[in-house]
PDB file of C-alpha atoms in Angstrom:
ATOM      1  CA  MET F   1     116.831-215.277 187.797  1.00  0.00           C
ATOM      2  CA  LYS F   2     120.616-215.154 187.784  1.00  0.00           C
ATOM      3  CA  LYS F   3     120.700-214.281 191.469  1.00  0.00           C
ATOM      4  CA  ASN F   4     118.518-217.186 192.263  1.00  0.00           C
ATOM      5  CA  ILE F   5     120.773-219.625 190.310  1.00  0.00           C
ATOM      6  CA  PHE F   6     123.853-218.265 192.105  1.00  0.00           C
ATOM      7  CA  PHE F   7     122.202-218.676 195.559  1.00  0.00           C
ATOM      8  CA  LEU F   8     121.362-222.258 194.782  1.00  0.00           C
ATOM      9  CA  LEU F   9     124.854-223.090 193.596  1.00  0.00           C
ATOM     10  CA  CYS F  10     126.176-221.571 196.859  1.00  0.00           C
ATOM     11  CA  VAL F  11     123.797-223.647 198.847  1.00  0.00           C
ATOM     12  CA  PHE F  12     124.928-226.810 197.087  1.00  0.00           C
ATOM     13  CA  SER F  13     128.599-226.055 197.595  1.00  0.00           C
ATOM     14  CA  ILE F  14     128.385-225.278 201.276  1.00  0.00           C
ATOM     15  CA  PHE F  15     127.448-228.760 202.260  1.00  0.00           C
ATOM     16  CA  GLU F  16     130.410-230.554 200.680  1.00  0.00           C
ATOM     17  CA  ILE F  17     132.441-229.694 203.806  1.00  0.00           C
ATOM     18  CA  GLN F  18     130.325-230.232 206.775  1.00  0.00           C
ATOM     19  CA  ALA F  19     132.544-231.110 209.734  1.00  0.00           C
ATOM     20  CA  GLN F  20     130.921-234.490 210.374  1.00  0.00           C
ATOM     21  CA  GLU F  21     129.864-235.909 207.059  1.00  0.00           C
ATOM     22  CA  LYS F  22     129.084-235.194 203.499  1.00  0.00           C
ATOM     23  CA  LYS F  23     125.405-234.311 203.373  1.00  0.00           C
ATOM     24  CA  SER F  24     123.441-231.573 201.560  1.00  0.00           C
ATOM     25  CA  ASP F  25     121.236-230.687 204.545  1.00  0.00           C
ATOM     26  CA  LEU F  26     119.723-227.151 204.286  1.00  0.00           C
ATOM     27  CA  PHE F  27     117.843-227.366 207.654  1.00  0.00           C
ATOM     28  CA  GLY F  28     116.688-229.851 210.149  1.00  0.00           C
ATOM     29  CA  VAL F  29     115.278-230.591 213.591  1.00  0.00           C
ATOM     30  CA  GLU F  30     115.692-233.456 216.008  1.00  0.00           C
ATOM     31  CA  TYR F  31     114.008-234.625 219.220  1.00  0.00           C
ATOM     32  CA  SER F  32     115.689-237.082 221.577  1.00  0.00           C
ATOM     33  CA  TYR F  33     114.867-238.566 224.902  1.00  0.00           C
ATOM     34  CA  ASP F  34     117.605-239.877 227.405  1.00  0.00           C
ATOM     35  CA  LYS F  35     116.629-242.099 230.320  1.00  0.00           C
ATOM     36  CA  ILE F  36     118.573-241.356 233.583  1.00  0.00           C
ATOM     37  CA  LYS F  37     118.590-244.307 235.959  1.00  0.00           C
ATOM     38  CA  ASN F  38     121.008-245.437 238.637  1.00  0.00           C
ATOM     39  CA  ASP F  39     120.701-246.649 242.321  1.00  0.00           C
ATOM     40  CA  SER F  40     119.608-243.387 243.664  1.00  0.00           C
ATOM     41  CA  ALA F  41     118.163-241.294 240.591  1.00  0.00           C
ATOM     42  CA  ARG F  42     115.274-241.698 238.216  1.00  0.00           C
ATOM     43  CA  GLY F  43     114.916-238.911 235.537  1.00  0.00           C
ATOM     44  CA  ASN F  44     115.218-237.971 231.961  1.00  0.00           C
ATOM     45  CA  ILE F  45     116.597-235.479 229.555  1.00  0.00           C
ATOM     46  CA  LYS F  46     114.530-234.289 226.712  1.00  0.00           C
ATOM     47  CA  ASN F  47     116.526-232.566 223.826  1.00  0.00           C
ATOM     48  CA  VAL F  48     115.400-230.531 220.795  1.00  0.00           C
ATOM     49  CA  ASP F  49     118.085-229.531 218.262  1.00  0.00           C
ATOM     50  CA  ALA F  50     117.412-227.379 215.100  1.00  0.00           C
ATOM     51  CA  PHE F  51     119.800-225.948 212.534  1.00  0.00           C
ATOM     52  CA  LEU F  52     119.955-223.881 209.398  1.00  0.00           C
ATOM     53  CA  ASN F  53     122.950-223.871 206.930  1.00  0.00           C
ATOM     54  CA  PHE F  54     123.648-220.759 204.898  1.00  0.00           C
ATOM     55  CA  PRO F  55     126.111-219.863 202.188  1.00  0.00           C
ATOM     56  CA  ILE F  56     128.221-216.600 202.240  1.00  0.00           C
ATOM     57  CA  PHE F  57     130.785-216.896 199.348  1.00  0.00           C
ATOM     58  CA  LYS F  58     131.710-219.445 196.696  1.00  0.00           C
ATOM     59  CA  GLY F  59     134.867-219.105 194.591  1.00  0.00           C
ATOM     60  CA  GLU F  60     136.890-221.667 192.495  1.00  0.00           C
ATOM     61  CA  GLN F  61     139.065-222.683 195.413  1.00  0.00           C
ATOM     62  CA  LYS F  62     137.503-221.017 198.385  1.00  0.00           C
ATOM     63  CA  THR F  63     134.104-221.431 200.186  1.00  0.00           C
ATOM     64  CA  ILE F  64     132.694-219.461 203.181  1.00  0.00           C
ATOM     65  CA  GLY F  65     129.479-220.376 204.844  1.00  0.00           C
ATOM     66  CA  GLY F  66     127.843-220.935 208.168  1.00  0.00           C
ATOM     67  CA  ARG F  67     125.317-222.574 210.399  1.00  0.00           C
ATOM     68  CA  LEU F  68     122.740-221.357 212.868  1.00  0.00           C
ATOM     69  CA  HIS F  69     122.052-223.789 215.672  1.00  0.00           C
ATOM     70  CA  ILE F  70     119.429-223.735 218.383  1.00  0.00           C
ATOM     71  CA  LYS F  71     118.961-226.326 221.088  1.00  0.00           C
ATOM     72  CA  SER F  72     117.235-227.084 224.390  1.00  0.00           C
ATOM     73  CA  GLN F  73     117.820-229.582 227.117  1.00  0.00           C
ATOM     74  CA  ASN F  74     115.143-230.201 229.705  1.00  0.00           C
ATOM     75  CA  ILE F  75     116.327-232.206 232.772  1.00  0.00           C
ATOM     76  CA  SER F  76     113.600-233.536 234.949  1.00  0.00           C
ATOM     77  CA  GLY F  77     112.843-236.162 237.581  1.00  0.00           C
ATOM     78  CA  LEU F  78     116.026-235.585 239.707  1.00  0.00           C
ATOM     79  CA  ASP F  79     115.685-232.707 242.264  1.00  0.00           C
ATOM     80  CA  SER F  80     115.356-228.963 242.269  1.00  0.00           C
ATOM     81  CA  GLU F  81     119.144-228.389 241.979  1.00  0.00           C
ATOM     82  CA  LEU F  82     119.560-230.423 238.887  1.00  0.00           C
ATOM     83  CA  ASP F  83     116.050-230.240 237.256  1.00  0.00           C
ATOM     84  CA  LYS F  84     116.663-227.392 234.761  1.00  0.00           C
ATOM     85  CA  SER F  85     115.525-226.109 231.411  1.00  0.00           C
ATOM     86  CA  LEU F  86     118.686-225.249 229.425  1.00  0.00           C
ATOM     87  CA  TYR F  87     119.154-223.545 226.050  1.00  0.00           C
ATOM     88  CA  GLY F  88     121.788-222.770 223.485  1.00  0.00           C
ATOM     89  CA  THR F  89     121.979-220.739 220.350  1.00  0.00           C
ATOM     90  CA  ASP F  90     125.120-220.270 218.339  1.00  0.00           C
ATOM     91  CA  ILE F  91     126.447-219.371 214.960  1.00  0.00           C
ATOM     92  CA  ASN F  92     129.297-221.239 213.261  1.00  0.00           C
ATOM     93  CA  LEU F  93     131.282-219.749 210.380  1.00  0.00           C
ATOM     94  CA  PHE F  94     133.690-221.700 208.333  1.00  0.00           C
ATOM     95  CA  TRP F  95     136.380-221.105 205.594  1.00  0.00           C
ATOM     96  CA  GLN F  96     137.538-223.793 203.289  1.00  0.00           C
ATOM     97  CA  LYS F  97     140.374-223.768 200.670  1.00  0.00           C
ATOM     98  CA  GLN F  98     141.040-226.311 198.072  1.00  0.00           C
ATOM     99  CA  ILE F  99     144.796-226.975 197.565  1.00  0.00           C
ATOM    100  CA  LYS F 100     145.433-228.583 194.233  1.00  0.00           C
ATOM    101  CA  ASP F 101     143.131-231.493 193.677  1.00  0.00           C
ATOM    102  CA  ARG F 102     143.737-233.662 196.695  1.00  0.00           C
ATOM    103  CA  TYR F 103     144.012-231.350 199.607  1.00  0.00           C
ATOM    104  CA  LYS F 104     141.760-229.161 201.638  1.00  0.00           C
ATOM    105  CA  ILE F 105     142.050-226.975 204.660  1.00  0.00           C
ATOM    106  CA  TYR F 106     139.127-226.129 206.804  1.00  0.00           C
ATOM    107  CA  LEU F 107     138.854-223.373 209.534  1.00  0.00           C
ATOM    108  CA  PHE F 108     135.839-222.651 211.776  1.00  0.00           C
ATOM    109  CA  GLY F 109     134.794-220.406 214.555  1.00  0.00           C
ATOM    110  CA  GLN F 110     131.789-220.661 216.729  1.00  0.00           C
ATOM    111  CA  VAL F 111     130.262-218.392 219.358  1.00  0.00           C
ATOM    112  CA  GLY F 112     126.929-218.628 221.287  1.00  0.00           C
ATOM    113  CA  VAL F 113     124.810-218.099 224.285  1.00  0.00           C
ATOM    114  CA  TYR F 114     124.361-221.177 226.577  1.00  0.00           C
ATOM    115  CA  SER F 115     122.214-220.734 229.650  1.00  0.00           C
ATOM    116  CA  ASP F 116     118.766-221.092 231.244  1.00  0.00           C
ATOM    117  CA  PHE F 117     117.972-217.797 229.352  1.00  0.00           C
ATOM    118  CA  LYS F 118     116.549-216.026 232.492  1.00  0.00           C
ATOM    119  CA  ASP F 119     118.820-213.106 232.495  1.00  0.00           C
ATOM    120  CA  ILE F 120     121.414-213.211 229.636  1.00  0.00           C
ATOM    121  CA  SER F 121     124.592-211.455 230.025  1.00  0.00           C
ATOM    122  CA  GLY F 122     128.214-211.554 228.759  1.00  0.00           C
ATOM    123  CA  GLU F 123     129.072-214.405 231.079  1.00  0.00           C
ATOM    124  CA  ASP F 124     126.599-216.713 229.221  1.00  0.00           C
ATOM    125  CA  PHE F 125     128.715-216.730 226.107  1.00  0.00           C
ATOM    126  CA  ARG F 126     131.237-219.423 225.096  1.00  0.00           C
ATOM    127  CA  TYR F 127     133.197-220.049 221.916  1.00  0.00           C
ATOM    128  CA  SER F 128     135.076-222.738 219.878  1.00  0.00           C
ATOM    129  CA  LEU F 129     137.797-222.574 217.237  1.00  0.00           C
ATOM    130  CA  GLY F 130     139.080-225.460 215.030  1.00  0.00           C
ATOM    131  CA  ALA F 131     140.917-226.520 211.936  1.00  0.00           C
ATOM    132  CA  ARG F 132     141.060-229.678 209.828  1.00  0.00           C
ATOM    133  CA  TYR F 133     143.278-230.756 206.958  1.00  0.00           C
ATOM    134  CA  THR F 134     142.192-233.543 204.624  1.00  0.00           C
ATOM    135  CA  ILE F 135     143.784-235.634 201.861  1.00  0.00           C
ATOM    136  CA  ARG F 136     141.842-237.374 199.095  1.00  0.00           C
ATOM    137  CA  HIS F 137     143.726-240.624 198.316  1.00  0.00           C
ATOM    138  CA  ASN F 138     141.376-241.792 195.633  1.00  0.00           C
ATOM    139  CA  ASP F 139     137.762-241.570 194.683  1.00  0.00           C
ATOM    140  CA  LYS F 140     136.677-243.780 197.504  1.00  0.00           C
ATOM    141  CA  PHE F 141     139.047-242.932 200.385  1.00  0.00           C
ATOM    142  CA  SER F 142     139.859-239.687 202.176  1.00  0.00           C
ATOM    143  CA  THR F 143     141.566-239.065 205.528  1.00  0.00           C
ATOM    144  CA  GLY F 144     142.396-235.984 207.543  1.00  0.00           C
ATOM    145  CA  TRP F 145     143.312-234.708 210.966  1.00  0.00           C
ATOM    146  CA  GLY F 146     142.419-231.700 213.034  1.00  0.00           C
ATOM    147  CA  VAL F 147     141.764-230.230 216.485  1.00  0.00           C
ATOM    148  CA  SER F 148     139.179-228.065 218.057  1.00  0.00           C
ATOM    149  CA  TYR F 149     139.358-225.812 221.088  1.00  0.00           C
ATOM    150  CA  SER F 150     136.304-224.831 223.251  1.00  0.00           C
ATOM    151  CA  LYS F 151     136.186-222.282 226.109  1.00  0.00           C
ATOM    152  CA  GLN F 152     133.672-223.925 228.306  1.00  0.00           C
ATOM    153  CA  PHE F 153     132.277-222.652 231.594  1.00  0.00           C
ATOM    154  CA  PHE F 154     134.156-225.526 233.343  1.00  0.00           C
ATOM    155  CA  GLY F 155     137.433-224.610 231.655  1.00  0.00           C
ATOM    156  CA  HIS F 156     139.227-225.465 228.522  1.00  0.00           C
ATOM    157  CA  GLN F 157     138.357-228.385 226.247  1.00  0.00           C
ATOM    158  CA  LEU F 158     140.401-229.917 223.430  1.00  0.00           C
ATOM    159  CA  ASN F 159     139.158-232.363 220.813  1.00  0.00           C
ATOM    160  CA  PRO F 160     141.975-233.729 218.602  1.00  0.00           C
ATOM    161  CA  PHE F 161     140.466-235.923 215.873  1.00  0.00           C
ATOM    162  CA  VAL F 162     141.124-238.044 212.676  1.00  0.00           C
ATOM    163  CA  SER F 163     138.551-237.658 209.871  1.00  0.00           C
ATOM    164  CA  VAL F 164     137.800-240.537 207.583  1.00  0.00           C
ATOM    165  CA  ASP F 165     135.560-241.002 204.494  1.00  0.00           C
ATOM    166  CA  TYR F 166     135.851-244.526 203.092  1.00  0.00           C
ATOM    167  CA  GLN F 167     133.379-245.960 200.584  1.00  0.00           C
ATOM    168  CA  ILE F 168     133.974-249.595 201.533  1.00  0.00           C
ATOM    169  CA  THR F 169     131.610-250.984 198.976  1.00  0.00           C
ATOM    170  CA  SER F 170     128.866-249.503 196.814  1.00  0.00           C
ATOM    171  CA  LYS F 171     126.453-249.689 199.873  1.00  0.00           C
ATOM    172  CA  LEU F 172     128.663-249.532 202.844  1.00  0.00           C
ATOM    173  CA  GLN F 173     130.559-246.266 203.966  1.00  0.00           C
ATOM    174  CA  LEU F 174     132.646-245.398 207.024  1.00  0.00           C
ATOM    175  CA  THR F 175     132.723-241.586 207.663  1.00  0.00           C
ATOM    176  CA  GLY F 176     132.961-239.101 210.404  1.00  0.00           C
ATOM    177  CA  LEU F 177     135.435-238.012 213.066  1.00  0.00           C
ATOM    178  CA  LEU F 178     137.397-240.463 215.222  1.00  0.00           C
ATOM    179  CA  PRO F 179     136.893-240.974 218.088  1.00  0.00           C
ATOM    180  CA  ILE F 180     134.131-238.489 218.835  1.00  0.00           C
ATOM    181  CA  ARG F 181     131.668-239.240 215.985  1.00  0.00           C
ATOM    182  CA  PRO F 182     132.408-242.160 213.678  1.00  0.00           C
ATOM    183  CA  LYS F 183     129.514-243.511 211.431  1.00  0.00           C
ATOM    184  CA  LEU F 184     128.853-246.644 209.513  1.00  0.00           C
ATOM    185  CA  ILE F 185     126.205-246.071 206.865  1.00  0.00           C
ATOM    186  CA  TYR F 186     124.613-248.944 204.961  1.00  0.00           C
ATOM    187  CA  THR F 187     122.474-247.832 201.949  1.00  0.00           C
ATOM    188  CA  ILE F 188     119.611-250.319 201.590  1.00  0.00           C
ATOM    189  CA  ASN F 189     118.121-248.618 198.503  1.00  0.00           C
ATOM    190  CA  GLU F 190     117.629-245.059 197.117  1.00  0.00           C
ATOM    191  CA  ASN F 191     115.056-244.318 199.925  1.00  0.00           C
ATOM    192  CA  PHE F 192     116.314-246.254 202.973  1.00  0.00           C
ATOM    193  CA  SER F 193     119.609-246.222 204.816  1.00  0.00           C
ATOM    194  CA  TRP F 194     120.819-247.630 208.182  1.00  0.00           C
ATOM    195  CA  THR F 195     123.289-245.656 210.205  1.00  0.00           C
ATOM    196  CA  ASN F 196     125.262-246.796 213.238  1.00  0.00           C
ATOM    197  CA  GLU F 197     127.317-244.233 215.148  1.00  0.00           C
ATOM    198  CA  ILE F 198     129.175-243.428 218.365  1.00  0.00           C
ATOM    199  CA  PHE F 199     128.837-239.858 219.713  1.00  0.00           C
ATOM    200  CA  GLY F 200     130.830-238.081 222.494  1.00  0.00           C
ATOM    201  CA  ASN F 201     130.045-234.570 223.649  1.00  0.00           C
ATOM    202  CA  ALA F 202     130.682-232.165 226.491  1.00  0.00           C
ATOM    203  CA  ALA F 203     128.409-229.047 227.096  1.00  0.00           C
ATOM    204  CA  SER F 204     128.116-226.452 229.759  1.00  0.00           C
ATOM    205  CA  TYR F 205     125.270-223.994 230.479  1.00  0.00           C
ATOM    206  CA  ARG F 206     125.266-220.863 232.752  1.00  0.00           C
ATOM    207  CA  LEU F 207     122.461-220.477 235.206  1.00  0.00           C
ATOM    208  CA  SER F 208     120.747-217.244 236.201  1.00  0.00           C
ATOM    209  CA  ALA F 209     122.855-214.647 238.078  1.00  0.00           C
ATOM    210  CA  THR F 210     119.970-213.463 240.132  1.00  0.00           C
ATOM    211  CA  GLU F 211     118.375-216.854 240.998  1.00  0.00           C
ATOM    212  CA  GLU F 212     121.377-219.183 241.000  1.00  0.00           C
ATOM    213  CA  ASN F 213     124.506-216.918 241.616  1.00  0.00           C
ATOM    214  CA  SER F 214     125.750-217.671 238.189  1.00  0.00           C
ATOM    215  CA  ARG F 215     126.283-221.408 238.853  1.00  0.00           C
ATOM    216  CA  PHE F 216     126.749-223.672 235.804  1.00  0.00           C
ATOM    217  CA  VAL F 217     125.682-227.140 234.736  1.00  0.00           C
ATOM    218  CA  ARG F 218     128.046-229.509 232.815  1.00  0.00           C
ATOM    219  CA  ILE F 219     126.785-232.455 230.800  1.00  0.00           C
ATOM    220  CA  ASN F 220     128.970-235.170 229.384  1.00  0.00           C
ATOM    221  CA  ASN F 221     127.653-238.049 227.354  1.00  0.00           C
ATOM    222  CA  TRP F 222     128.823-240.964 225.214  1.00  0.00           C
ATOM    223  CA  TYR F 223     126.285-242.979 223.429  1.00  0.00           C
ATOM    224  CA  GLY F 224     125.832-245.489 220.611  1.00  0.00           C
ATOM    225  CA  MET F 225     122.884-244.958 218.212  1.00  0.00           C
ATOM    226  CA  SER F 226     121.431-247.109 215.487  1.00  0.00           C
ATOM    227  CA  ARG F 227     119.132-245.096 213.104  1.00  0.00           C
ATOM    228  CA  LEU F 228     116.943-245.955 210.119  1.00  0.00           C
ATOM    229  CA  GLU F 229     116.552-243.147 207.619  1.00  0.00           C
ATOM    230  CA  TYR F 230     113.920-242.747 204.928  1.00  0.00           C
ATOM    231  CA  THR F 231     114.142-240.150 202.110  1.00  0.00           C
ATOM    232  CA  LEU F 232     110.845-239.065 200.519  1.00  0.00           C
ATOM    233  CA  ALA F 233     110.756-237.234 197.178  1.00  0.00           C
ATOM    234  CA  LYS F 234     114.551-236.846 197.219  1.00  0.00           C
ATOM    235  CA  HIS F 235     114.457-233.942 199.641  1.00  0.00           C
ATOM    236  CA  HIS F 236     112.697-234.909 202.937  1.00  0.00           C
ATOM    237  CA  GLN F 237     114.610-237.293 205.133  1.00  0.00           C
ATOM    238  CA  PHE F 238     112.905-238.683 208.205  1.00  0.00           C
ATOM    239  CA  SER F 239     114.795-240.708 210.822  1.00  0.00           C
ATOM    240  CA  VAL F 240     114.144-242.810 213.934  1.00  0.00           C
ATOM    241  CA  GLY F 241     116.785-244.251 216.110  1.00  0.00           C
ATOM    242  CA  LEU F 242     117.353-246.230 219.308  1.00  0.00           C
ATOM    243  CA  GLY F 243     120.597-246.172 221.221  1.00  0.00           C
ATOM    244  CA  TYR F 244     122.268-246.573 224.614  1.00  0.00           C
ATOM    245  CA  ASN F 245     124.147-244.016 226.764  1.00  0.00           C
ATOM    246  CA  PHE F 246     127.348-245.600 227.954  1.00  0.00           C
ATOM    247  CA  ARG F 247     128.015-242.593 230.081  1.00  0.00           C
ATOM    248  CA  ASN F 248     125.618-239.723 231.034  1.00  0.00           C
ATOM    249  CA  ASN F 249     127.182-237.375 233.453  1.00  0.00           C
ATOM    250  CA  ILE F 250     125.467-234.282 234.919  1.00  0.00           C
ATOM    251  CA  LYS F 251     127.433-231.915 237.299  1.00  0.00           C
ATOM    252  CA  LEU F 252     126.426-228.703 239.035  1.00  0.00           C
ATOM    253  CA  TYR F 253     129.233-226.134 239.868  1.00  0.00           C
ATOM    254  CA  GLU F 254     129.548-222.886 241.670  1.00  0.00           C
ATOM    255  CA  ASP F 255     130.566-219.823 239.629  1.00  0.00           C
ATOM    256  CA  GLY F 256     134.244-219.362 239.333  1.00  0.00           C
ATOM    257  CA  MET F 257     135.158-223.035 239.145  1.00  0.00           C
ATOM    258  CA  GLY F 258     136.153-223.111 235.583  1.00  0.00           C
ATOM    259  CA  ASN F 259     139.861-223.947 235.665  1.00  0.00           C
ATOM    260  CA  ASN F 260     139.920-227.466 234.306  1.00  0.00           C
ATOM    261  CA  TRP F 261     141.542-228.649 231.212  1.00  0.00           C
ATOM    262  CA  SER F 262     139.878-231.662 229.445  1.00  0.00           C
ATOM    263  CA  ILE F 263     140.287-233.784 226.288  1.00  0.00           C
ATOM    264  CA  PHE F 264     136.854-234.838 224.804  1.00  0.00           C
ATOM    265  CA  THR F 265     134.842-235.360 227.973  1.00  0.00           C
ATOM    266  CA  PHE F 266     137.654-236.473 230.234  1.00  0.00           C
ATOM    267  CA  ASP F 267     139.402-234.078 232.748  1.00  0.00           C
ATOM    268  CA  LEU F 268     143.173-233.813 232.747  1.00  0.00           C
ATOM    269  CA  ASN F 269     143.030-232.188 236.138  1.00  0.00           C
ATOM    270  CA  LYS F 270     140.299-231.901 238.674  1.00  0.00           C
ATOM    271  CA  LYS F 271     140.806-228.531 240.323  1.00  0.00           C
ATOM    272  CA  SER F 272     137.060-228.028 240.680  1.00  0.00           C
ATOM    273  CA  LYS F 273     134.676-230.192 242.512  1.00  0.00           C
ATOM    274  CA  PRO F 274     130.903-230.158 241.730  1.00  0.00           C
ATOM    275  CA  ILE F 275     128.227-229.333 244.138  1.00  0.00           C
ATOM    276  CA  GLN F 276     126.150-232.221 242.823  1.00  0.00           C
ATOM    277  CA  GLU F 277     126.782-235.106 240.363  1.00  0.00           C
ATOM    278  CA  VAL F 278     124.708-237.773 238.757  1.00  0.00           C
ATOM    279  CA  ASN F 279     126.101-240.605 236.643  1.00  0.00           C
ATOM    280  CA  SER F 280     123.916-242.967 234.713  1.00  0.00           C
ATOM    281  CA  LYS F 281     123.539-245.285 231.781  1.00  0.00           C
ATOM    282  CA  GLY F 282     120.378-245.896 229.897  1.00  0.00           C
ATOM    283  CA  MET F 283     118.351-246.008 226.749  1.00  0.00           C
ATOM    284  CA  ARG F 284     118.148-243.171 224.225  1.00  0.00           C
ATOM    285  CA  PHE F 285     115.474-242.586 221.620  1.00  0.00           C
ATOM    286  CA  GLU F 286     115.437-239.955 218.844  1.00  0.00           C
ATOM    287  CA  ILE F 287     113.377-238.882 215.889  1.00  0.00           C
ATOM    288  CA  GLY F 288     114.348-236.240 213.177  1.00  0.00           C
ATOM    289  CA  TYR F 289     113.689-234.506 209.954  1.00  0.00           C
ATOM    290  CA  ASN F 290     116.129-232.865 207.474  1.00  0.00           C
ATOM    291  CA  PHE F 291     115.471-231.050 204.331  1.00  0.00           C
ATOM    292  CA  GLN F 292     118.092-231.995 201.654  1.00  0.00           C
ATOM    293  CA  LEU F 293     119.053-230.314 198.358  1.00  0.00           C
TER     294      LEU F 293
END
């Protein structure tokens, strides 16, 4: 019984410091659909994301935990060069320390396999490191700053950010990371909430060494999303959202063309040119489920 109580306390504590927002999510799954449409291309990307959070250690001032993340992206409707089924599985470990009552420092590391999963090898791995420092100004307002570094197949990616958690009114909250994932949340009642967010992301996936000569795909996207969330029996959160991709960019590269430096999704230099590239804008649809404690 005591072991079960300790485990539950650890689970509760871990979710206080999620990198994006304050939510007590234990696990969840999301499906999304992106329309690809421009003058010469008609296609889509179907995405499935699933995660599981887990505790490792909980002390008075220190917390250690992690997240297992699995995702898939299926690109179709373009051509044989770009129509791919891509997968990623990674593990994220974090360490947080409370400094006095107002300050926290947060460190994380992530490593995973990102490929078409046809012949996995060491070249399919990529990793990320990051840190964040936050200050609680009062019960309603916290800010912070940080940076993350990712070793991508296309090169090196930096994401400097400012974090914010501002309870503007009893129903309205601004939270998240600026500029890569700010969220404005309006609580309608104890069951319904309305979330509006902007999301920016860059990802890369290694292709088969035997079939594709270890080429890789890079996907950059920026979108806005408006999402309605419904919580059933205090633990089951269902969501449905409609958004718009301001920029959806898919590039195919030869192996060995990974020398670029980028901030967010924007290249600082362009030493490597893609074999193929598709740029589009279009609608995005998503549905999801989270189990919350």
